[in-house]
Tab-separated table of C-alpha atoms and ligand atoms in Angstrom:
chain	number	residue	atom	x	y	z
A	1	MET	CA	93.010	87.596	103.722
A	2	GLN	CA	89.356	87.840	104.825
A	3	LYS	CA	89.182	89.976	107.950
A	4	ILE	CA	91.468	92.611	109.454
A	5	LEU	CA	91.445	94.107	112.944
A	6	ILE	CA	92.290	97.813	112.928
A	7	ALA	CA	94.282	98.584	116.074
A	8	ASN	CA	93.937	102.344	115.820
A	9	ARG	CA	91.498	105.240	115.778
A	10	GLY	CA	90.799	108.522	113.998
A	11	GLU	CA	91.600	109.259	110.393
A	12	ILE	CA	94.048	106.381	109.900
A	13	ALA	CA	91.501	103.812	111.120
A	14	LEU	CA	89.046	105.221	108.585
A	15	ARG	CA	91.727	105.154	105.879
A	16	ILE	CA	92.321	101.448	106.570
A	17	VAL	CA	88.560	100.652	106.549
A	18	ARG	CA	88.333	102.279	103.114
A	19	ALA	CA	91.266	100.296	101.682
A	20	CYS	CA	89.807	97.043	103.034
A	21	ARG	CA	86.393	97.812	101.489
A	22	GLU	CA	87.970	98.168	98.078
A	23	LEU	CA	89.898	94.914	98.534
A	24	GLY	CA	86.776	93.038	99.667
A	25	ILE	CA	88.218	92.428	103.141
A	26	LYS	CA	86.007	92.611	106.260
A	27	THR	CA	87.056	94.951	109.074
A	28	LEU	CA	86.902	94.810	112.844
A	29	ALA	CA	87.228	98.124	114.667
A	30	VAL	CA	88.409	98.093	118.264
A	31	TYR	CA	87.628	101.277	120.149
A	32	SER	CA	87.792	103.011	123.481
A	33	GLU	CA	84.786	104.273	125.443
A	34	ALA	CA	85.616	107.793	124.177
A	35	ASP	CA	85.337	106.720	120.516
A	36	VAL	CA	81.851	105.152	120.442
A	37	GLU	CA	80.648	107.877	118.060
A	38	SER	CA	83.756	107.727	115.886
A	39	LEU	CA	83.374	107.246	112.115
A	40	HIS	CA	85.696	104.262	111.884
A	41	VAL	CA	83.554	102.400	114.408
A	42	GLN	CA	80.412	103.170	112.412
A	43	LEU	CA	81.947	102.244	109.048
A	44	ALA	CA	83.712	99.009	110.052
A	45	ASP	CA	81.849	95.716	109.602
A	46	GLU	CA	82.243	94.815	113.277
A	47	ALA	CA	83.346	96.711	116.362
A	48	ILE	CA	84.482	95.722	119.852
A	49	CYS	CA	84.983	98.109	122.757
A	50	ILE	CA	88.322	97.317	124.419
A	51	GLY	CA	88.392	99.695	127.367
A	52	GLY	CA	88.464	103.139	128.874
A	53	PRO	CA	89.229	106.437	127.172
A	54	GLN	CA	92.937	106.571	128.090
A	55	SER	CA	95.174	104.954	125.439
A	56	SER	CA	96.846	102.974	128.205
A	57	GLU	CA	93.449	101.358	128.871
A	58	SER	CA	92.551	100.692	125.230
A	59	TYR	CA	94.690	101.335	122.127
A	60	LEU	CA	97.902	100.361	123.957
A	61	ARG	CA	96.439	97.197	125.507
A	62	ALA	CA	98.025	94.424	123.430
A	63	ASP	CA	96.274	91.746	125.505
A	64	ARG	CA	92.789	93.133	124.890
A	65	ILE	CA	93.451	93.723	121.204
A	66	ILE	CA	94.671	90.167	120.711
A	67	SER	CA	91.640	88.828	122.638
A	68	ALA	CA	89.351	90.798	120.306
A	69	ALA	CA	91.271	89.399	117.324
A	70	GLU	CA	90.731	85.832	118.544
A	71	ILE	CA	87.043	86.338	119.395
A	72	ALA	CA	86.342	87.784	115.937
A	73	ASP	CA	88.684	85.322	114.200
A	74	VAL	CA	90.633	87.894	112.153
A	75	ASP	CA	93.534	86.962	109.878
A	76	ALA	CA	95.608	90.069	110.480
A	77	ILE	CA	96.035	93.236	112.536
A	78	HIS	CA	96.776	96.621	110.978
A	79	PRO	CA	98.407	98.830	113.635
A	80	GLY	CA	98.262	102.172	111.749
A	81	TYR	CA	100.756	104.707	113.153
A	82	GLY	CA	101.568	105.546	116.784
A	83	PHE	CA	100.176	103.291	119.547
A	84	LEU	CA	101.486	99.701	118.985
A	85	SER	CA	102.695	100.204	115.424
A	86	GLU	CA	106.417	100.060	116.269
A	87	ASN	CA	106.146	97.784	119.279
A	88	ALA	CA	108.250	94.683	118.593
A	89	ASP	CA	106.734	92.781	121.540
A	90	PHE	CA	103.252	93.300	120.115
A	91	ALA	CA	104.356	92.155	116.649
A	92	GLU	CA	105.876	89.077	118.305
A	93	GLN	CA	102.665	88.319	120.231
A	94	CYS	CA	100.704	88.516	116.977
A	95	GLU	CA	103.211	86.178	115.309
A	96	SER	CA	102.942	83.623	118.123
A	97	CYS	CA	99.103	83.754	117.995
A	98	LYS	CA	99.222	83.103	114.222
A	99	ILE	CA	97.727	86.512	113.495
A	100	LYS	CA	99.572	88.389	110.739
A	101	PHE	CA	100.963	91.717	111.984
A	102	ILE	CA	100.701	94.038	108.963
A	103	GLY	CA	104.235	95.332	109.037
A	104	PRO	CA	107.789	94.048	109.369
A	105	SER	CA	108.926	91.210	111.640
A	106	ALA	CA	109.515	91.790	115.350
A	107	THR	CA	113.232	91.302	114.631
A	108	ALA	CA	113.292	94.089	112.020
A	109	ILE	CA	111.322	96.452	114.300
A	110	ARG	CA	113.764	95.781	117.153
A	111	LYS	CA	116.823	96.283	114.972
A	112	MET	CA	115.650	99.642	113.613
A	113	GLY	CA	114.160	100.707	116.979
A	114	ASP	CA	117.626	100.819	118.559
A	115	LYS	CA	119.006	103.916	116.834
A	116	ALA	CA	122.671	102.947	117.345
A	117	VAL	CA	122.128	99.421	115.984
A	118	ALA	CA	120.099	100.841	113.067
A	119	LYS	CA	122.877	103.267	112.215
A	120	GLU	CA	125.589	100.600	112.332
A	121	THR	CA	123.432	98.211	110.258
A	122	VAL	CA	122.910	100.677	107.406
A	123	ARG	CA	126.496	102.006	107.575
A	124	ALA	CA	127.762	98.462	107.022
A	125	ALA	CA	125.538	98.371	103.894
A	126	GLY	CA	127.300	101.458	102.505
A	127	VAL	CA	124.639	104.036	103.404
A	128	PRO	CA	126.037	107.451	104.468
A	129	VAL	CA	125.561	108.113	108.187
A	130	VAL	CA	126.535	111.149	110.296
A	131	GLY	CA	130.031	110.820	111.732
A	132	GLY	CA	130.247	110.052	115.437
A	133	SER	CA	130.738	107.398	118.076
A	134	GLU	CA	130.695	103.758	117.054
A	135	GLY	CA	127.961	102.407	119.269
A	136	THR	CA	127.089	103.721	122.715
A	137	ILE	CA	129.173	105.663	125.231
A	138	SER	CA	129.064	105.164	128.981
A	139	GLU	CA	131.947	107.352	130.259
A	140	GLU	CA	132.161	111.154	130.339
A	141	ASP	CA	135.858	111.185	129.333
A	142	GLU	CA	135.199	108.888	126.407
A	143	ALA	CA	132.376	111.218	125.312
A	144	ALA	CA	134.675	114.244	125.529
A	145	LYS	CA	137.413	112.472	123.545
A	146	ILE	CA	135.011	111.478	120.729
A	147	ALA	CA	133.445	114.956	120.619
A	148	SER	CA	136.823	116.660	120.241
A	149	ASP	CA	137.838	114.094	117.582
A	150	ILE	CA	134.746	114.714	115.410
A	151	GLY	CA	134.724	118.444	116.263
A	152	TYR	CA	132.050	120.653	117.850
A	153	PRO	CA	129.115	121.130	117.683
A	154	VAL	CA	127.957	117.597	118.501
A	155	ILE	CA	124.602	116.078	119.411
A	156	ILE	CA	124.040	113.448	122.095
A	157	LYS	CA	121.163	111.080	121.269
A	158	ALA	CA	119.371	108.314	123.143
A	159	VAL	CA	119.491	104.907	121.405
A	160	ALA	CA	115.852	104.433	122.408
A	161	GLY	CA	114.889	107.952	121.286
A	162	GLY	CA	113.526	109.114	117.978
A	163	GLY	CA	111.121	111.786	116.906
A	164	GLY	CA	113.332	114.368	118.585
A	165	ARG	CA	113.071	113.197	122.174
A	166	GLY	CA	116.174	112.673	124.285
A	167	MET	CA	118.622	114.824	122.298
A	168	ARG	CA	121.155	117.396	123.621
A	169	VAL	CA	123.468	119.643	121.624
A	170	ALA	CA	126.940	120.591	122.925
A	171	ARG	CA	129.136	123.313	121.408
A	172	ASN	CA	132.218	122.922	123.631
A	173	ASP	CA	133.906	120.584	126.111
A	174	VAL	CA	132.360	122.192	129.210
A	175	SER	CA	128.792	121.880	127.962
A	176	LEU	CA	129.454	118.404	126.578
A	177	ARG	CA	130.470	117.084	130.010
A	178	LYS	CA	127.286	118.527	131.512
A	179	GLU	CA	124.891	117.533	128.694
A	180	PHE	CA	126.282	113.995	128.620
A	181	HIS	CA	124.841	113.332	132.084
A	182	VAL	CA	121.635	115.268	131.404
A	183	ALA	CA	121.060	113.198	128.237
A	184	ARG	CA	121.707	109.887	130.028
A	185	ASN	CA	119.371	110.761	132.895
A	186	GLU	CA	116.642	111.992	130.542
A	187	ALA	CA	116.915	108.885	128.382
A	188	GLU	CA	116.718	106.631	131.441
A	189	LYS	CA	113.633	108.489	132.702
A	190	SER	CA	111.827	108.720	129.335
A	191	PHE	CA	112.659	105.365	127.795
A	192	GLY	CA	113.947	103.191	130.652
A	193	ASN	CA	117.191	102.943	128.662
A	194	GLY	CA	119.963	105.437	129.421
A	195	GLU	CA	122.258	104.458	126.549
A	196	VAL	CA	123.426	107.353	124.367
A	197	TYR	CA	125.657	107.936	121.333
A	198	ILE	CA	127.277	111.028	119.842
A	199	GLU	CA	127.128	112.565	116.358
A	200	LYS	CA	128.400	115.627	114.574
A	201	PHE	CA	125.580	118.193	114.787
A	202	ILE	CA	124.349	119.310	111.390
A	203	GLU	CA	123.096	122.907	111.556
A	204	ASN	CA	119.778	123.751	109.884
A	205	PRO	CA	119.290	120.498	107.990
A	206	ARG	CA	116.439	119.599	105.685
A	207	HIS	CA	114.367	116.596	106.721
A	208	ILE	CA	113.841	114.438	103.651
A	209	GLU	CA	112.457	110.923	103.885
A	210	PHE	CA	112.029	108.120	101.349
A	211	GLN	CA	108.981	105.873	101.142
A	212	ILE	CA	109.858	102.206	100.723
A	213	LEU	CA	107.876	99.094	99.849
A	214	ALA	CA	109.450	95.673	100.396
A	215	ASP	CA	107.711	92.357	99.680
A	216	GLN	CA	108.275	88.905	101.185
A	217	GLN	CA	110.092	87.815	97.998
A	218	GLY	CA	112.924	90.307	98.600
A	219	ASN	CA	111.896	92.990	96.090
A	220	VAL	CA	112.430	96.521	97.388
A	221	VAL	CA	111.384	99.746	95.652
A	222	HIS	CA	111.315	103.386	96.708
A	223	LEU	CA	108.447	105.752	95.896
A	224	GLY	CA	110.450	108.934	96.004
A	225	GLU	CA	110.858	111.408	98.836
A	226	ARG	CA	108.807	113.664	101.056
A	227	ASP	CA	110.099	116.947	102.420
A	228	CYS	CA	109.058	117.282	106.067
A	229	SER	CA	111.115	120.317	107.028
A	230	ILE	CA	108.046	122.374	108.030
A	231	GLN	CA	107.688	121.210	111.623
A	232	ARG	CA	107.490	122.687	115.099
A	233	ARG	CA	109.041	120.904	118.067
A	234	HIS	CA	109.277	117.713	116.000
A	235	GLN	CA	105.578	117.883	115.116
A	236	LYS	CA	105.260	118.079	111.362
A	237	LEU	CA	102.806	120.680	110.067
A	238	ILE	CA	103.218	120.515	106.280
A	239	GLU	CA	104.758	117.792	104.131
A	240	GLU	CA	105.208	117.640	100.385
A	241	ALA	CA	106.338	115.380	97.571
A	242	PRO	CA	108.626	115.712	95.759
A	243	SER	CA	111.058	117.882	97.776
A	244	PRO	CA	111.734	121.261	96.129
A	245	PHE	CA	115.412	120.740	97.077
A	246	VAL	CA	115.931	117.326	95.447
A	247	ASN	CA	116.939	117.030	91.784
A	248	GLU	CA	116.862	113.829	89.736
A	249	ASP	CA	120.507	113.009	90.478
A	250	LEU	CA	120.137	113.415	94.249
A	251	ARG	CA	116.852	111.449	94.169
A	252	GLN	CA	118.582	108.603	92.380
A	253	ARG	CA	121.431	108.463	94.922
A	254	MET	CA	119.228	108.862	98.011
A	255	GLY	CA	116.705	106.348	96.661
A	256	GLU	CA	119.427	103.765	96.141
A	257	ALA	CA	120.736	104.377	99.677
A	258	ALA	CA	117.184	104.010	101.061
A	259	ILE	CA	116.766	100.671	99.260
A	260	ASN	CA	120.140	99.442	100.565
A	261	ALA	CA	119.211	100.476	104.133
A	262	THR	CA	115.904	98.584	103.823
A	263	LYS	CA	117.596	95.442	102.519
A	264	ALA	CA	120.085	95.570	105.417
A	265	ALA	CA	117.158	95.540	107.857
A	266	ASP	CA	115.631	92.378	106.307
A	267	TYR	CA	112.494	94.381	105.938
A	268	GLU	CA	108.944	93.643	104.827
A	269	GLY	CA	106.081	96.063	104.183
A	270	ALA	CA	105.925	99.852	103.949
A	271	GLY	CA	108.673	101.815	105.664
A	272	THR	CA	110.379	105.176	105.658
A	273	ILE	CA	114.068	106.007	105.597
A	274	GLU	CA	114.685	109.440	107.127
A	275	PHE	CA	117.658	111.491	106.002
A	276	LEU	CA	119.142	114.775	107.081
A	277	VAL	CA	120.354	116.815	104.123
A	278	ASP	CA	122.856	119.615	104.724
A	279	LYS	CA	123.273	122.845	102.771
A	280	HIS	CA	125.770	121.205	100.413
A	281	GLY	CA	123.287	118.497	99.434
A	282	ASP	CA	125.156	115.829	101.397
A	283	PHE	CA	122.714	113.379	102.974
A	284	PHE	CA	122.899	111.163	106.046
A	285	PHE	CA	120.707	108.314	107.284
A	286	LEU	CA	118.879	109.387	110.434
A	287	GLU	CA	116.462	106.595	111.312
A	288	MET	CA	113.974	104.176	109.843
A	289	ASN	CA	110.270	104.346	110.653
A	290	THR	CA	108.875	100.841	110.528
A	291	ARG	CA	105.233	101.867	110.053
A	292	ILE	CA	102.924	103.671	107.654
A	293	GLN	CA	103.293	107.395	108.310
A	294	VAL	CA	100.785	110.215	108.731
A	295	GLU	CA	102.085	111.895	105.567
A	296	HIS	CA	101.783	108.839	103.281
A	297	PRO	CA	99.015	110.450	101.129
A	298	VAL	CA	101.386	112.890	99.393
A	299	THR	CA	103.354	109.906	98.075
A	300	GLU	CA	100.107	108.202	97.019
A	301	GLU	CA	99.004	111.267	95.069
A	302	VAL	CA	102.292	111.710	93.184
A	303	THR	CA	102.801	108.009	92.364
A	304	GLY	CA	99.196	106.783	92.053
A	305	ILE	CA	100.010	103.870	94.399
A	306	ASP	CA	97.697	103.067	97.344
A	307	LEU	CA	100.150	102.401	100.169
A	308	ILE	CA	97.640	100.869	102.583
A	309	LYS	CA	96.510	98.374	99.941
A	310	GLN	CA	100.153	97.580	99.218
A	311	GLN	CA	100.760	96.901	102.924
A	312	ILE	CA	97.855	94.451	102.955
A	313	LEU	CA	98.870	92.738	99.697
A	314	ILE	CA	102.457	92.359	100.911
A	315	ALA	CA	101.250	90.950	104.245
A	316	SER	CA	99.154	88.412	102.273
A	317	GLY	CA	102.359	87.224	100.617
A	318	GLU	CA	101.788	88.799	97.214
A	319	GLU	CA	104.732	89.935	95.139
A	320	LEU	CA	104.994	93.609	94.113
A	321	THR	CA	103.466	94.020	90.643
A	322	PHE	CA	105.727	96.945	89.636
A	323	GLY	CA	109.461	97.534	89.521
A	324	GLN	CA	111.471	100.678	90.244
A	325	ASP	CA	111.424	101.744	86.581
A	326	GLU	CA	107.617	101.739	86.556
A	327	ILE	CA	107.344	104.227	89.424
A	328	GLN	CA	107.003	107.737	88.081
A	329	ILE	CA	106.581	111.035	89.842
A	330	ASN	CA	104.845	113.493	87.544
A	331	TYR	CA	102.822	115.458	90.105
A	332	HIS	CA	103.329	117.594	93.148
A	333	ALA	CA	101.359	117.081	96.381
A	334	ILE	CA	101.206	119.002	99.654
A	335	GLU	CA	99.638	117.968	102.951
A	336	CYS	CA	98.556	120.277	105.762
A	337	ARG	CA	97.861	118.636	109.095
A	338	ILE	CA	94.666	120.025	110.577
A	339	ASN	CA	95.020	119.949	114.363
A	340	ALA	CA	92.440	120.991	116.938
A	341	GLU	CA	94.817	123.366	118.681
A	342	ASP	CA	95.233	127.113	118.951
A	343	PRO	CA	98.352	128.366	117.139
A	344	ALA	CA	97.803	131.836	118.655
A	345	ARG	CA	98.059	130.338	122.170
A	346	ASN	CA	101.191	128.249	121.883
A	347	PHE	CA	99.332	125.389	120.162
A	348	ILE	CA	97.292	124.501	123.234
A	349	PRO	CA	94.908	121.600	122.400
A	350	SER	CA	91.326	122.644	121.670
A	351	PRO	CA	89.091	119.592	122.158
A	352	GLY	CA	85.300	119.947	122.085
A	353	CYS	CA	82.343	119.746	119.753
A	354	ILE	CA	82.660	120.582	116.053
A	355	ASP	CA	79.325	122.305	115.680
A	356	LEU	CA	79.719	123.096	112.000
A	357	TYR	CA	81.869	121.169	109.534
A	358	TYR	CA	82.316	121.671	105.820
A	359	ALA	CA	85.250	120.041	104.004
A	360	PRO	CA	86.702	121.416	100.765
A	361	GLY	CA	86.618	119.451	97.521
A	362	GLY	CA	87.061	119.893	93.806
A	363	HIS	CA	89.878	119.075	91.418
A	364	GLY	CA	93.128	118.066	93.087
A	365	VAL	CA	91.821	118.062	96.662
A	366	ARG	CA	91.783	115.132	99.113
A	367	VAL	CA	90.587	115.218	102.719
A	368	ASP	CA	91.527	112.361	105.063
A	369	SER	CA	89.529	113.033	108.205
A	370	HIS	CA	87.210	111.335	110.637
A	371	ALA	CA	85.614	114.652	111.593
A	372	TYR	CA	81.982	115.565	110.884
A	373	GLY	CA	79.430	118.141	112.066
A	374	GLY	CA	78.468	117.265	115.637
A	375	TYR	CA	81.648	115.230	116.269
A	376	GLN	CA	83.001	115.594	119.777
A	377	ILE	CA	86.836	115.664	119.738
A	378	PRO	CA	87.965	113.681	122.806
A	379	PRO	CA	90.740	115.233	124.927
A	380	TYR	CA	92.614	111.912	125.403
A	381	TYR	CA	94.498	111.557	122.133
A	382	ASP	CA	96.634	113.641	119.805
A	383	SER	CA	94.947	116.687	118.358
A	384	MET	CA	95.141	115.863	114.645
A	385	ILE	CA	91.598	115.804	113.264
A	386	GLY	CA	92.427	115.540	109.616
A	387	LYS	CA	94.767	116.080	106.737
A	388	LEU	CA	94.153	118.260	103.740
A	389	ILE	CA	96.069	117.154	100.658
A	390	THR	CA	96.182	119.062	97.380
A	391	TYR	CA	98.000	118.074	94.219
A	392	GLY	CA	98.597	119.204	90.674
A	393	ARG	CA	101.087	119.143	87.827
A	394	THR	CA	103.409	121.647	89.501
A	395	ARG	CA	104.284	122.857	92.990
A	396	GLU	CA	102.744	126.251	92.162
A	397	VAL	CA	99.388	124.650	91.295
A	398	ALA	CA	99.454	122.503	94.463
A	399	ILE	CA	100.141	125.627	96.566
A	400	GLU	CA	97.369	127.719	94.946
A	401	ARG	CA	94.991	124.832	95.410
A	402	MET	CA	96.022	124.448	99.054
A	403	TYR	CA	95.301	128.088	99.789
A	404	ARG	CA	91.944	127.816	98.042
A	405	ALA	CA	91.027	124.595	99.894
A	406	LEU	CA	92.145	125.928	103.302
A	407	SER	CA	89.960	128.997	102.677
A	408	GLU	CA	86.960	126.738	101.952
A	409	TYR	CA	87.451	124.514	105.000
A	410	ILE	CA	84.957	125.336	107.768
A	411	ILE	CA	85.475	123.895	111.247
A	412	ARG	CA	83.491	125.774	113.917
A	413	GLY	CA	83.455	125.168	117.652
A	414	VAL	CA	87.161	124.427	118.125
A	415	LYS	CA	90.380	126.251	117.255
A	416	THR	CA	92.424	124.729	114.436
A	417	THR	CA	95.750	125.153	112.653
A	418	ILE	CA	93.965	126.233	109.424
A	419	PRO	CA	94.662	129.999	109.806
A	420	LEU	CA	98.350	129.252	110.489
A	421	GLN	CA	98.576	126.938	107.463
A	422	LYS	CA	97.062	129.676	105.292
A	423	ALA	CA	99.712	132.130	106.475
A	424	ILE	CA	102.512	129.613	105.832
A	425	VAL	CA	101.468	128.705	102.288
A	426	GLN	CA	101.154	132.413	101.471
A	427	SER	CA	104.647	133.238	102.758
A	428	SER	CA	107.370	133.956	100.230
A	429	GLN	CA	109.838	131.660	101.990
A	430	PHE	CA	107.525	128.675	101.728
A	431	GLN	CA	106.687	129.537	98.127
A	432	SER	CA	110.386	129.790	97.212
A	433	GLY	CA	110.914	126.171	98.332
A	434	ASP	CA	114.127	127.268	100.034
A	435	PHE	CA	113.622	126.297	103.680
A	436	THR	CA	115.076	124.027	106.376
A	437	THR	CA	113.886	122.556	109.673
A	438	SER	CA	114.385	126.040	111.171
A	439	PHE	CA	111.517	127.446	109.051
A	440	MET	CA	108.793	127.378	111.731
A	441	GLU	CA	110.913	128.940	114.455
A	442	ASP	CA	111.788	131.854	112.170
A	443	PHE	CA	108.220	132.100	110.886
A	444	LEU	CA	106.632	132.232	114.371
A	445	GLU	CA	109.261	134.718	115.572
A	446	ARG	CA	107.849	137.227	113.075
A	447	LYS	CA	104.591	136.997	115.071
A	448	PRO	CA	102.193	136.475	112.184
A	449	LYS	CA	98.459	137.034	112.744
A	450	PHE	CA	96.272	133.993	112.188
A	451	ASP	CA	92.862	135.479	111.447
B	1	LIG	C1	120.137	115.618	114.149
B	1	LIG	C2	120.167	116.988	113.824
B	1	LIG	C3	121.383	117.535	113.484
B	1	LIG	N1	122.491	116.783	113.486
B	1	LIG	N2	121.263	114.896	114.127
B	1	LIG	C4	115.476	115.442	115.289
B	1	LIG	C5	114.608	114.251	115.268
B	1	LIG	C6	115.500	113.138	115.571
B	1	LIG	N3	115.038	111.925	114.996
B	1	LIG	C7	116.806	113.553	114.998
B	1	LIG	N4	116.747	114.979	114.888
B	1	LIG	C8	117.843	115.694	114.522
B	1	LIG	N5	119.006	115.000	114.483
B	1	LIG	C9	122.427	115.495	113.799
B	1	LIG	N6	123.552	114.761	113.797
B	1	LIG	C10	118.976	117.699	113.847
B	1	LIG	C11	117.803	117.071	114.191
B	1	LIG	C12	116.632	117.884	114.180
B	1	LIG	C13	115.576	117.669	113.267
B	1	LIG	C14	115.573	116.603	112.379
B	1	LIG	C15	114.525	116.397	111.508
B	1	LIG	C16	113.446	117.268	111.514
B	1	LIG	C17	113.417	118.309	112.386
B	1	LIG	C18	114.470	118.529	113.278
B	1	LIG	C19	114.424	119.625	114.162
B	1	LIG	C20	115.446	119.809	115.039
B	1	LIG	C21	116.535	118.951	115.059
C-alpha cells in the first residue's frame, strides 16, 4: 500500500496521518472549506478540498471523495469514524472502483447495520442475546403478545437504529400499544425504515464492549474490553480499559462470545462488539460497530497494539502476527473526551477561537487532538476537540494521572468539558468503579459545580 485517502477530519484524521507516516505510506487529506487551517490538512502529503463546510457538502459526499481518490491515484480509503465509515453503499462503491475500503466488506457492514439481522446472526452462533421478538414486528397485537410473553418492562428498538436513537421503553400493555406506534413513526422519520423489534428491558446495565481484530485469513482475536458506562444521552464522556467490573473469568467468556460474533459476520478489520451487562454479571450482545471507535486509544495503551496500523496491515492482506495468547493486559487506561461545549449550560456547543492552548504531558499521558493555539473550532461538526488518555499500572494511578493532566490542560476562548471531567474523576462513585449507564444522570442531578 503506497497512498491512503483519509475520508475524515479532526483528531482521527490526524491519528491516521501519524500511523501512515510510521508505515511509510503517503496520505491524501480531503477537506471542507471550513477545515483549510486544520492540522490534518497541513500534515498530510497532499490535500484536496471537496466542498462546502456542511458535512453533506463534503465529508458525506461519496462521489467527490471517490473522484479525489482517482485523481490522486490512492490505493485505499480510511473512513475513520462517523461520516461514511459504516456506509455499506460507500464501501461497495470503493470496491467497484478497485480502491480498498479500510474496513469490512459492504456485505458485513449491511448485515451488522440491520440490528435485527445482526442479533439473529450472532444468536445462531451461540452468542447470548437479550430475549425478545424473533425478527421485526408490524402489528400492535403481535407486539403486545410478545411483550406479555417476555414480561415487562420491554424496549422497542428500530432495526436501523443504534447509538440510542429510535428506542422506546414500555412498562405495561397500555404504554406498549402507544409506544409501538411512536417508535415505528420515529424510526420511519429518522432512518427511512420503520421496522422495529422488541426486547426485555435491562435496567441500569453496564456498557462493556470488546475490541476485535480479524484478518483476511480468518484469524480473529479480541483485545479485551472497554467500559463505556460513563455517558450522557448516548454520548460517551469517559471510557476505560479494562472494565473495573470484569474479572478474568468474565473476560474469557465475553471475549470468546465476541470472537464468535465476529466470525458469524464474516468480518475483516477492526470492530467492536457491544454488550450490555446486568447486575448479576450476565451479558448480552447489543450491536457490532464496524469501524474504528473514538475510544480505541485506551485499548492501544493497555495492549501496546496500534489499532490504526493493524487496520492498514489487514487491509493490505497481511496476516495477524500475534495470537490470542500473546495479547496481555497489564495496564489500566482512561480516556476523557474533551468537547467544546458548556456542561454548566446543558452542554451547549461552544465553537470559536482557541486563543490559548497548552496540552498536558509527562509519564503516562497521551493527547489525541487536532487543536492548537489560534485554532478556530468550526460550528459545523461534532464538538469533540480532543481526547486525553492517561495510563499506568493500576486504575488508581491512571485516575490520579488523569486528574493531574486535566488540571494542566489549558484551553482558553471556548468552554470545554474539562471542569466536568475533573469533578467526575474526583467523585467517590467513579473512584469505586461501581457504576452503570445511569451514572451521569445521577451525577448531574446532584448539581455539581464545574469551576
Ligand atoms: C438496551 C437497554 C436496556 N435493555 N436494550 C442504548 C444504545 C443502544 N444501542 C442500545 N441501548 C440500550 N439498549 C435493552 N434490552 C439500555 C440501553 C441503554 C444504554 C446502552 C448502552 C449505553 C448507554 C445506555 C443508556 C441508556 C440505555
